[in-house]
Short mmCIF file of C-alpha atoms in Angstrom, two decimals:
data_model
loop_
_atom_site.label_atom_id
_atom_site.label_comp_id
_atom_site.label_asym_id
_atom_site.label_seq_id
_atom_site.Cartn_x
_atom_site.Cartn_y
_atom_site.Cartn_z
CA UNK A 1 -113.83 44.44 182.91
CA UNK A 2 -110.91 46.02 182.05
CA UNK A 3 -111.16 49.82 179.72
CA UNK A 4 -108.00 48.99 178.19
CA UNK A 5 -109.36 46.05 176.07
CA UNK A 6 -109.94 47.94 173.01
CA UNK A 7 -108.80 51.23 171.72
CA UNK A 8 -111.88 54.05 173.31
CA UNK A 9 -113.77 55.86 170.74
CA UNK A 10 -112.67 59.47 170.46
CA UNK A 11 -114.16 61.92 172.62
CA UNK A 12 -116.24 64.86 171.32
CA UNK A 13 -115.13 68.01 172.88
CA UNK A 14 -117.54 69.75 175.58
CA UNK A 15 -120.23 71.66 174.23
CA UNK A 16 -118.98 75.54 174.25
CA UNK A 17 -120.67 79.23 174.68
CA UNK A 18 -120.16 78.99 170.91
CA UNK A 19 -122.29 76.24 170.27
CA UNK A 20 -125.30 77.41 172.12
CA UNK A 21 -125.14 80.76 170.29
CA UNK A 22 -124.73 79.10 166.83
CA UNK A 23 -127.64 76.54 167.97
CA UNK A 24 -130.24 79.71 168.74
CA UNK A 25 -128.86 82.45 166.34
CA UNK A 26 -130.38 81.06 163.22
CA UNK A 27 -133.72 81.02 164.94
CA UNK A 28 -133.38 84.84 166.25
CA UNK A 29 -132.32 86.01 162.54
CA UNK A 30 -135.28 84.02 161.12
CA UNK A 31 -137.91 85.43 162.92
CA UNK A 32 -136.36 89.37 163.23
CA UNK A 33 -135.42 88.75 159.45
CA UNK A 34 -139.14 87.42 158.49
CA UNK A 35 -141.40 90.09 160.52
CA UNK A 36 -139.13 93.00 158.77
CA UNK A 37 -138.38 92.02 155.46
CA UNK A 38 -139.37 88.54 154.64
CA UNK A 39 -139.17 85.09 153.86
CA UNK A 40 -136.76 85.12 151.61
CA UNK A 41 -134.22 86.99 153.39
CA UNK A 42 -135.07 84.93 156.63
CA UNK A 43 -134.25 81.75 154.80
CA UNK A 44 -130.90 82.90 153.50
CA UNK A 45 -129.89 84.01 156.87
CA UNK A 46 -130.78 81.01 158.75
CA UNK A 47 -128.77 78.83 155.88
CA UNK A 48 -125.73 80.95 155.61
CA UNK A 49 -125.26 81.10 159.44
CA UNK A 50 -126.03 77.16 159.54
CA UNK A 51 -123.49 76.81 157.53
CA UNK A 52 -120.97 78.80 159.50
CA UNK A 53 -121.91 77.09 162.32
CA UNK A 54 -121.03 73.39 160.80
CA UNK A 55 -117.66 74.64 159.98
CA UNK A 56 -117.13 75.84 162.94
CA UNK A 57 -118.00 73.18 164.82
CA UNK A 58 -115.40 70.89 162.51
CA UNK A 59 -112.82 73.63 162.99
CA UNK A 60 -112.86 73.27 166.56
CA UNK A 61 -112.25 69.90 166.41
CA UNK A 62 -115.75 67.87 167.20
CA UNK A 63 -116.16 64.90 165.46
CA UNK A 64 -117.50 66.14 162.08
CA UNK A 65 -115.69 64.25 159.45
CA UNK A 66 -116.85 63.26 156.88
CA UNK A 67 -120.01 64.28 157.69
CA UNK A 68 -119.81 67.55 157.74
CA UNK A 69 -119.59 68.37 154.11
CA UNK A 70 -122.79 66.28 153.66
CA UNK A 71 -124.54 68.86 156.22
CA UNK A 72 -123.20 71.50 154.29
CA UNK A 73 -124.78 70.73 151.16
CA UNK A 74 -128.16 69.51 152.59
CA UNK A 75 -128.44 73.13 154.57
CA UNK A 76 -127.51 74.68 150.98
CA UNK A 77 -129.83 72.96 148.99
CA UNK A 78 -132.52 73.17 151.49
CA UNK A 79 -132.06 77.16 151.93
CA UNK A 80 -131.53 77.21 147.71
CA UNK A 81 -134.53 75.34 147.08
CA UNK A 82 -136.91 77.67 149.98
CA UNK A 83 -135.31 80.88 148.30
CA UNK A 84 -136.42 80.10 144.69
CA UNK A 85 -139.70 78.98 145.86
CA UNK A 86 -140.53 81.68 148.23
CA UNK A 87 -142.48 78.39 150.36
CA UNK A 88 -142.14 78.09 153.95
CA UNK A 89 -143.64 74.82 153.12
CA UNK A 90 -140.74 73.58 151.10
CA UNK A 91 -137.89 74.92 153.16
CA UNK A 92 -139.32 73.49 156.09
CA UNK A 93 -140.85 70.52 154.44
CA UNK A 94 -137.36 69.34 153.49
CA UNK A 95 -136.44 69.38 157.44
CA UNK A 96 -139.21 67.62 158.16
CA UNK A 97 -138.78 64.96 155.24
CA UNK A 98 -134.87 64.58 156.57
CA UNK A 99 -136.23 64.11 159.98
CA UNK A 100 -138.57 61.70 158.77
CA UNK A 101 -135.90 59.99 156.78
CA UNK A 102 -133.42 59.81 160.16
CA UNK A 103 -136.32 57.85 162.20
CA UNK A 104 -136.30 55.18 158.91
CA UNK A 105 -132.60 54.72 159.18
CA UNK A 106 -132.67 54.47 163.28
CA UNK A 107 -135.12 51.93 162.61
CA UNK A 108 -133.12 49.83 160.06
CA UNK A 109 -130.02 50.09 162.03
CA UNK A 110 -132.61 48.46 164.29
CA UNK A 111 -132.50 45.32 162.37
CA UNK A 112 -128.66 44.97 161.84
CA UNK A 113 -125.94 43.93 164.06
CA UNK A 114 -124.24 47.33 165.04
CA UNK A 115 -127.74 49.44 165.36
CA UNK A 116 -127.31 53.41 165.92
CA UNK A 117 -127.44 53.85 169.68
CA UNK A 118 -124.85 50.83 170.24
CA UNK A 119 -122.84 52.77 167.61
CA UNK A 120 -122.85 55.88 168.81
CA UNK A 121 -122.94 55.53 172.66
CA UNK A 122 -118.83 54.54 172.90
CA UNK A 123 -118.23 58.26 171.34
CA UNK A 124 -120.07 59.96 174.33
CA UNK A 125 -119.21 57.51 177.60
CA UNK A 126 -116.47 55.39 177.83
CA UNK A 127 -117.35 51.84 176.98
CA UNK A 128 -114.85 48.88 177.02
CA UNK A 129 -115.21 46.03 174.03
CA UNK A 130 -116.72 43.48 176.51
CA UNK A 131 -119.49 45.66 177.26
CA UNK A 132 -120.18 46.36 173.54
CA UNK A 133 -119.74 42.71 172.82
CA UNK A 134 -122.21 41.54 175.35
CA UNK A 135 -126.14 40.28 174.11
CA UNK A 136 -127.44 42.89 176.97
CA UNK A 137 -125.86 45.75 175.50
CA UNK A 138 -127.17 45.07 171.86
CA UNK A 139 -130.78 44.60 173.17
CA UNK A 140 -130.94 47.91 175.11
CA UNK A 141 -129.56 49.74 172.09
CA UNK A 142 -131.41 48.34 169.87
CA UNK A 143 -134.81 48.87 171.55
CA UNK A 144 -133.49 52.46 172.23
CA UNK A 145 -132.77 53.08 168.44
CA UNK A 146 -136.37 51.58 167.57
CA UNK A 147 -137.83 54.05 170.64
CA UNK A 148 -136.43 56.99 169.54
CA UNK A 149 -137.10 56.62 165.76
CA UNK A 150 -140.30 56.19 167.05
CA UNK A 151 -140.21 59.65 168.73
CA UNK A 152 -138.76 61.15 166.04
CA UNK A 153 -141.48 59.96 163.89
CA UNK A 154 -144.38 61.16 166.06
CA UNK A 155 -141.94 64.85 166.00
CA UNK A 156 -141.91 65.32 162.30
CA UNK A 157 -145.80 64.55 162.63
CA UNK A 158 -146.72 67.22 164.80
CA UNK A 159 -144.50 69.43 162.44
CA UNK A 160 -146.29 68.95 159.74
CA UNK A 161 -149.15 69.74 161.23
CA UNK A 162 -147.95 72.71 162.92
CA UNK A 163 -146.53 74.18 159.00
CA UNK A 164 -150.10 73.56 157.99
CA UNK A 165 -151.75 75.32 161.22
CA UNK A 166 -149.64 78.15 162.24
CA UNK A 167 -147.94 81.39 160.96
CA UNK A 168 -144.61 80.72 160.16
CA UNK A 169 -143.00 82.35 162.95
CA UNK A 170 -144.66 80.63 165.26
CA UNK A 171 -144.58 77.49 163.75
CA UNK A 172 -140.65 78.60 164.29
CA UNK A 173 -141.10 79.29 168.35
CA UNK A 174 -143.43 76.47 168.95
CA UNK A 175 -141.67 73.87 167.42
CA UNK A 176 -138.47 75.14 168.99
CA UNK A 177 -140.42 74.90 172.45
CA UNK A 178 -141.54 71.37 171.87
CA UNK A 179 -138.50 69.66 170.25
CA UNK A 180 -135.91 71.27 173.01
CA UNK A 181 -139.23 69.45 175.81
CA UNK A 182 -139.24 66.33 173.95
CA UNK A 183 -135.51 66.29 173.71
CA UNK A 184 -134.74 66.44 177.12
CA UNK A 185 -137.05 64.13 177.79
CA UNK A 186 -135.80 61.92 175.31
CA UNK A 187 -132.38 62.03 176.70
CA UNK A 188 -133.31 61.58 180.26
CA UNK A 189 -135.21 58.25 179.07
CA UNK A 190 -132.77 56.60 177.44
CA UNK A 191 -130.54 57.15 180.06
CA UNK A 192 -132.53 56.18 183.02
CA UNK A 193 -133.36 52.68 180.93
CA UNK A 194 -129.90 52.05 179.65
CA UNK A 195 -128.31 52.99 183.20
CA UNK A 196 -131.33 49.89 184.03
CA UNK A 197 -130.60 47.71 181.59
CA UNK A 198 -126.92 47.63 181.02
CA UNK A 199 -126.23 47.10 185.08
CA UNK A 200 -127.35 43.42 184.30
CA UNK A 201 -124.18 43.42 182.51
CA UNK A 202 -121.45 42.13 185.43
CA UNK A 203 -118.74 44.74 185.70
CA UNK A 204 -120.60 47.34 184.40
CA UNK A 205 -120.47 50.82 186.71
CA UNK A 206 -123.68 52.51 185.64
CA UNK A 207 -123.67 55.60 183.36
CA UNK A 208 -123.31 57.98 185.97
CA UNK A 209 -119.99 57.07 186.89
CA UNK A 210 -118.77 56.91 183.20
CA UNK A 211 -120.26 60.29 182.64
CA UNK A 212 -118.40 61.45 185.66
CA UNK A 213 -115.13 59.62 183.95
CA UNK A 214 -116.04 61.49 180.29
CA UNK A 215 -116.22 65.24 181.64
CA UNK A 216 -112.76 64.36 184.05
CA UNK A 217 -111.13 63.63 180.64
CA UNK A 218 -112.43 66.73 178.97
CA UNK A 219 -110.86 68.50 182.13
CA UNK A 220 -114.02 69.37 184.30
CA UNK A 221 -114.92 68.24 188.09
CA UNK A 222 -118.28 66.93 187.86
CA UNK A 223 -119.71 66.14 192.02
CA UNK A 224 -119.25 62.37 191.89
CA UNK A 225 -122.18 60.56 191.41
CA UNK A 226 -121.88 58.76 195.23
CA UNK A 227 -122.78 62.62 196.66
#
């Protein structure tokens, strides 16, 4: 298989120092923020530096586009909407609902021709059109988009149960614990199966060594994968 035989997707920039902080700060104003003066103030911290964060993110170049606006307003209606209500339950209901809402379209994407996963996994390895094009490659991503809106699902469950069964800050910390567990778990998953499943494909490398290829383009020296 040769890479050159379409045009690669662009490549999203390593994650930075920046991004962890501006993945956790929202989470340590919240709580500080909610145990000294409030909901209301925790909610309008937690929105405004969300929002900084997207922006930043787009300013430095990762592959935002046109979606980032459409964060933008989503985290300020969200944070608007918990403000005037003074409700954990709506602030956080609306995450959950979106959550929800992301498992439905995973699932429909499911159905169609270019699903999620098969969509998305050219921007974070680099995968040549014959791969793409190839029946093996649209099963595994397809049952991976149905597996994971699956997950999701059973995630926005156990947070609404959690809103409904906890304080609010640590409805905050648990669910924090659990989604970064189930994440990783997640990710490790899908990778082990489509690393599986997309070697049946002749030509095909394995994920490893296109994850190897994917930092060495972003300027890192990853061990290789035959160490």
């Amino acid at each position: 298989m040769a890479d050159d035989a379409s045009s690669p997707a662009p490549m999203p920039s390593v994650p930075t120092r920046a991004d962890v902080f501006d993945q956790y700060m929202p989470v340590v104003l919240f709580l500080v923020l909610n145990s000294a003066f409030g909901l209301i103030p925790a909610i309008a911290a937690m929105t405004l530096w969300a929002v900084k964060a997207q922006v930043s993110r787009y300013r430095r170049g990762l592959p935002l586009g046109r979606v980032m606006p459409i964060i933008v307003v989503y985290l300020l209606i969200r944070g608007t909407l918990g403000i005037i209500y003074d409700s954990e339950e709506v602030y956080f209901g609306i995450g959950i609902s979106a959550k929800a809402l992301a498992a439905l379209a995973l699932l429909v994407s499911a159905a169609m021709r270019r699903n999620a996963t098969g969509y998305a996994l050219p921007y974070l390895v680099p995968i040549d059109r014959d791969t793409k094009s190839h029946p093996e490659y649209r099963a595994a991503t397809r049952r991976v988009s149905i597996a994971v809106a699956l997950i999701v699902f059973a995630s926005a469950g156990f947070d609404t149960w959690l809103l409904q069964n906890a304080s609010v800050n640590k409805f905050v910390l648990i669910r924090l614990g659990v989604n970064w567990g189930a994440s990783i778990a997640t990710i490790l998953g899908v990778g082990l199966y489509l690393d599986r499943r997309l070697r049946r494909i002749p030509g095909f490398p394995g994920l490893m060594p296109l994850v190897e290829r994917r930092l060495e383009d972003l300027g890192m020296r990853p061990p290789s994968s035959s160490e």
